[in-house]
Tab-separated table of C-alpha atoms in Angstrom:
chain	number	residue	atom	x	y	z
A	1	MET	CA	-0.065	-0.060	0.235
A	2	ASN	CA	1.582	3.466	-1.182
A	3	PRO	CA	1.709	6.065	1.508
A	4	GLU	CA	-1.643	7.863	0.385
A	5	ASP	CA	-3.870	4.663	0.302
A	6	ARG	CA	-2.268	3.972	3.457
A	7	ARG	CA	-2.914	7.305	5.420
A	8	GLU	CA	-6.490	6.949	3.952
A	9	ALA	CA	-6.893	3.516	5.555
A	10	ILE	CA	-5.795	4.959	8.971
A	11	ILE	CA	-8.492	7.878	8.384
A	12	ALA	CA	-11.439	5.156	7.314
A	13	ALA	CA	-10.068	2.912	10.303
A	14	THR	CA	-10.356	6.026	13.110
A	15	LEU	CA	-13.835	6.941	11.549
A	16	ALA	CA	-14.914	3.562	12.215
A	17	VAL	CA	-13.752	3.349	15.707
A	18	MET	CA	-15.438	6.925	16.548
A	19	GLN	CA	-18.774	5.725	15.340
A	20	ARG	CA	-18.903	2.867	16.977
A	21	GLN	CA	-16.864	4.284	20.718
A	22	GLY	CA	-17.206	7.684	20.478
A	23	ILE	CA	-14.688	10.219	20.087
A	24	ALA	CA	-13.628	10.526	23.491
A	25	ALA	CA	-12.731	6.692	23.872
A	26	THR	CA	-10.849	6.685	20.792
A	27	THR	CA	-7.102	5.740	21.083
A	28	VAL	CA	-4.206	5.051	18.461
A	29	ARG	CA	-4.197	1.253	19.861
A	30	ASP	CA	-7.829	0.987	18.753
A	31	VAL	CA	-7.438	2.501	15.752
A	32	ALA	CA	-4.454	0.756	15.160
A	33	ALA	CA	-6.496	-2.736	16.106
A	34	GLU	CA	-9.137	-1.702	13.704
A	35	LEU	CA	-6.223	-1.119	10.683
A	36	GLY	CA	-4.753	-4.651	11.992
A	37	ALA	CA	-1.234	-2.624	12.113
A	38	SER	CA	1.018	-1.549	14.697
A	39	SER	CA	0.269	1.606	16.762
A	40	GLY	CA	3.665	2.705	15.364
A	41	LEU	CA	2.505	2.961	11.970
A	42	ILE	CA	-0.239	5.137	13.220
A	43	HIS	CA	2.565	7.282	14.619
A	44	HIS	CA	4.084	7.751	11.494
A	45	TYR	CA	1.720	9.032	9.402
A	46	MET	CA	-0.020	10.944	11.713
A	47	ALA	CA	1.746	13.910	13.901
A	48	SER	CA	-1.134	13.199	16.952
A	49	MET	CA	-3.887	11.523	17.552
A	50	ASP	CA	-6.007	14.823	17.670
A	51	GLU	CA	-5.077	15.558	14.137
A	52	LEU	CA	-6.196	12.012	13.378
A	53	ILE	CA	-9.505	12.771	14.938
A	54	ALA	CA	-10.048	16.247	13.584
A	55	GLU	CA	-9.353	14.606	9.924
A	56	ALA	CA	-11.515	11.696	10.481
A	57	PHE	CA	-14.343	13.944	11.715
A	58	GLY	CA	-14.016	16.541	8.982
A	59	ARG	CA	-13.906	13.899	6.294
A	60	ALA	CA	-17.453	12.176	7.237
A	61	ALA	CA	-19.008	15.779	8.339
A	62	GLY	CA	-17.687	17.412	5.036
A	63	ALA	CA	-19.619	15.050	2.918
A	64	ASP	CA	-23.100	15.993	4.039
A	65	LEU	CA	-22.559	19.468	3.731
A	66	LEU	CA	-21.327	18.690	0.033
A	67	ALA	CA	-24.394	16.596	-1.028
A	68	THR	CA	-26.722	18.925	0.657
A	69	ARG	CA	-25.043	22.485	-1.266
A	70	ALA	CA	-25.402	20.123	-4.268
A	71	LEU	CA	-28.989	19.582	-4.243
A	72	VAL	CA	-29.490	23.073	-2.988
A	73	GLU	CA	-28.023	24.109	-5.881
A	74	GLN	CA	-30.820	22.430	-8.210
A	75	GLY	CA	-33.325	24.264	-6.589
A	76	GLN	CA	-34.897	27.133	-9.486
A	77	ASN	CA	-35.855	29.625	-6.884
A	78	PRO	CA	-35.103	30.483	-2.900
A	79	LEU	CA	-38.186	28.948	-1.789
A	80	GLU	CA	-37.494	25.509	-3.810
A	81	GLN	CA	-33.476	25.796	-2.094
A	82	LEU	CA	-34.856	26.376	1.386
A	83	ARG	CA	-37.128	23.389	0.697
A	84	PHE	CA	-34.371	21.132	-0.722
A	85	PHE	CA	-31.940	22.248	2.311
A	86	PHE	CA	-34.320	20.933	4.805
A	87	ASP	CA	-35.064	17.561	2.561
A	88	SER	CA	-31.380	16.714	2.658
A	89	TYR	CA	-30.201	18.208	5.778
A	90	THR	CA	-28.171	15.797	7.885
A	91	ARG	CA	-25.350	15.897	10.240
A	92	SER	CA	-23.851	12.537	8.582
A	93	ASP	CA	-25.919	9.696	7.831
A	94	GLY	CA	-28.614	9.666	10.244
A	95	ASP	CA	-28.255	8.980	14.054
A	96	SER	CA	-25.063	7.397	14.292
A	97	GLY	CA	-23.485	10.981	12.321
A	98	MET	CA	-25.482	13.059	14.826
A	99	GLN	CA	-23.740	11.408	17.759
A	100	LEU	CA	-20.664	12.069	16.370
A	101	TRP	CA	-21.327	15.812	16.139
A	102	LEU	CA	-22.237	15.919	19.457
A	103	ASP	CA	-19.257	14.033	20.488
A	104	ALA	CA	-17.712	16.467	18.327
A	105	TRP	CA	-18.966	19.332	20.251
A	106	ALA	CA	-18.325	17.892	23.492
A	107	GLU	CA	-14.901	17.349	22.630
A	108	ALA	CA	-14.246	20.641	20.947
A	109	ALA	CA	-13.179	22.402	24.160
A	110	ARG	CA	-10.001	19.925	24.971
A	111	ARG	CA	-9.003	19.292	21.228
A	112	PRO	CA	-8.313	22.321	19.206
A	113	GLU	CA	-8.212	20.863	16.112
A	114	LEU	CA	-11.174	19.213	16.137
A	115	ARG	CA	-12.427	22.799	17.621
A	116	GLN	CA	-11.160	24.096	14.136
A	117	ILE	CA	-12.733	21.915	11.789
A	118	SER	CA	-16.151	21.682	13.470
A	119	GLN	CA	-16.146	25.422	13.907
A	120	LEU	CA	-15.512	25.483	9.931
A	121	LEU	CA	-17.844	23.337	9.187
A	122	ASN	CA	-20.721	24.970	10.972
A	123	GLN	CA	-19.819	28.600	9.421
A	124	GLU	CA	-19.980	26.700	6.076
A	125	TRP	CA	-23.748	25.320	7.192
A	126	GLN	CA	-24.697	28.734	8.462
A	127	GLN	CA	-23.449	30.061	5.100
A	128	LEU	CA	-25.274	27.890	2.863
A	129	ILE	CA	-28.690	29.016	4.510
A	130	CYS	CA	-27.504	32.503	4.684
A	131	GLY	CA	-27.135	32.508	0.998
A	132	ILE	CA	-30.346	31.265	0.501
A	133	ILE	CA	-32.107	33.884	2.451
A	134	GLU	CA	-30.354	36.722	1.099
A	135	GLY	CA	-31.666	35.345	-2.136
A	136	GLY	CA	-35.203	35.086	-0.869
A	137	VAL	CA	-35.317	38.568	0.235
A	138	ARG	CA	-33.831	40.275	-3.036
A	139	ALA	CA	-36.477	37.808	-4.917
A	140	GLY	CA	-38.898	39.478	-2.102
A	141	VAL	CA	-40.412	35.880	-1.171
A	142	MET	CA	-38.799	36.106	2.240
A	143	ASN	CA	-38.906	38.933	4.869
A	144	CYS	CA	-35.483	39.101	6.776
A	145	THR	CA	-33.835	42.079	7.898
A	146	ASP	CA	-30.456	40.193	9.291
A	147	PRO	CA	-29.941	36.905	7.121
A	148	ALA	CA	-27.005	36.126	9.062
A	149	ALA	CA	-28.618	35.737	12.173
A	150	ALA	CA	-31.471	34.332	11.005
A	151	ALA	CA	-29.476	31.432	9.423
A	152	TRP	CA	-27.857	31.119	13.115
A	153	ARG	CA	-31.186	30.471	14.657
A	154	ILE	CA	-32.324	28.231	11.932
A	155	LEU	CA	-29.147	26.257	12.238
A	156	SER	CA	-29.343	26.178	15.912
A	157	LEU	CA	-32.968	24.921	16.075
A	158	LEU	CA	-32.739	22.029	13.516
A	159	ASP	CA	-29.176	21.021	15.634
A	160	GLY	CA	-31.127	21.180	18.653
A	161	LEU	CA	-34.077	19.134	17.610
A	162	HIS	CA	-31.744	16.566	15.805
A	163	LEU	CA	-29.974	16.160	18.927
A	164	GLN	CA	-33.038	15.817	21.252
A	165	GLU	CA	-34.400	13.108	18.687
A	166	VAL	CA	-30.645	11.377	19.011
A	167	ALA	CA	-30.279	11.708	22.964
A	168	HIS	CA	-34.171	11.240	23.797
A	169	GLY	CA	-36.043	9.675	20.939
A	170	ASP	CA	-38.603	8.903	23.217
A	171	SER	CA	-39.436	12.789	23.710
A	172	VAL	CA	-38.771	14.258	20.294
A	173	THR	CA	-39.244	12.369	17.273
A	174	GLY	CA	-38.101	12.488	13.479
A	175	HIS	CA	-41.698	13.789	12.311
A	176	GLN	CA	-41.288	16.572	15.275
A	177	VAL	CA	-38.097	17.761	14.192
A	178	THR	CA	-39.357	17.682	10.365
A	179	LYS	CA	-42.634	19.915	11.091
A	180	TRP	CA	-41.107	22.193	14.004
A	181	SER	CA	-37.678	23.229	12.390
A	182	ARG	CA	-39.535	23.883	9.236
A	183	HIS	CA	-42.137	25.952	11.183
A	184	GLY	CA	-39.701	27.801	13.299
A	185	ALA	CA	-37.998	28.673	9.653
A	186	GLU	CA	-41.298	30.056	8.293
A	187	ILE	CA	-41.861	32.051	11.085
A	188	GLU	CA	-38.362	33.475	11.036
A	189	LEU	CA	-38.662	34.549	7.462
A	190	GLY	CA	-42.061	35.248	7.557
A	191	LEU	CA	-43.545	32.629	5.243
A	192	ASP	CA	-47.378	31.385	4.923
A	193	PRO	CA	-47.503	28.046	7.155
A	194	GLY	CA	-46.933	24.845	5.250
A	195	THR	CA	-44.465	26.988	2.791
A	196	LEU	CA	-41.530	24.784	3.566
A	197	THR	CA	-43.570	21.269	4.035
A	198	ASN	CA	-41.546	18.545	2.338
A	199	SER	CA	-42.752	17.496	-0.689
A	200	SER	CA	-41.926	14.584	-3.436
A	201	GLN	CA	-42.492	17.160	-6.434
A	202	GLY	CA	-39.395	18.592	-7.937
A	203	ASN	CA	-37.219	17.051	-5.258
A	204	PRO	CA	-34.550	14.652	-6.780
A	205	LEU	CA	-34.237	13.302	-3.405
A	206	ALA	CA	-37.583	11.648	-4.248
A	207	ARG	CA	-36.868	10.413	-7.780
A	208	ALA	CA	-33.914	8.717	-6.736
């Protein structure tokens, strides 16, 4: 295996361990066992465990952002783009991925590399929503005096509800997350109730 492939294998093994047992409990020894190699090999390719964890997290979390951005770009107008955003929004493939984000936020204060990548990705999510809102304001279909602040509030509502679903599934369901987050965005942007309701019409995800 050439050096680049070996590095990719190490990152993949790290992500597998992180998803299985959490970021805080992931060690070099665990990654080496997952890979079927020695701890020395991991140290040879990565400067530190914190760097490795940050890179593995960034790969998983960044893929979702790219997928959502690609879908949003298919929207024909700001309202459709925002619907597509809600249709596709995820923090890394389902509950296990949202748990990974929860771990990252919890560990960020102690791991500067992880804090940097999670903060960067958070800002990119916010900027994606902000861009949609700015387009909606220009088109006269959304009412918002501060798109940047509105984007942070919408993102925070989404993440907070998703975290409740992951941590307390008996209290908050996926259906409620969908309903409440869209309703919150409608209120935030001066939209009629039901404007952002999920619909398969025109949605590339529904046709897949």
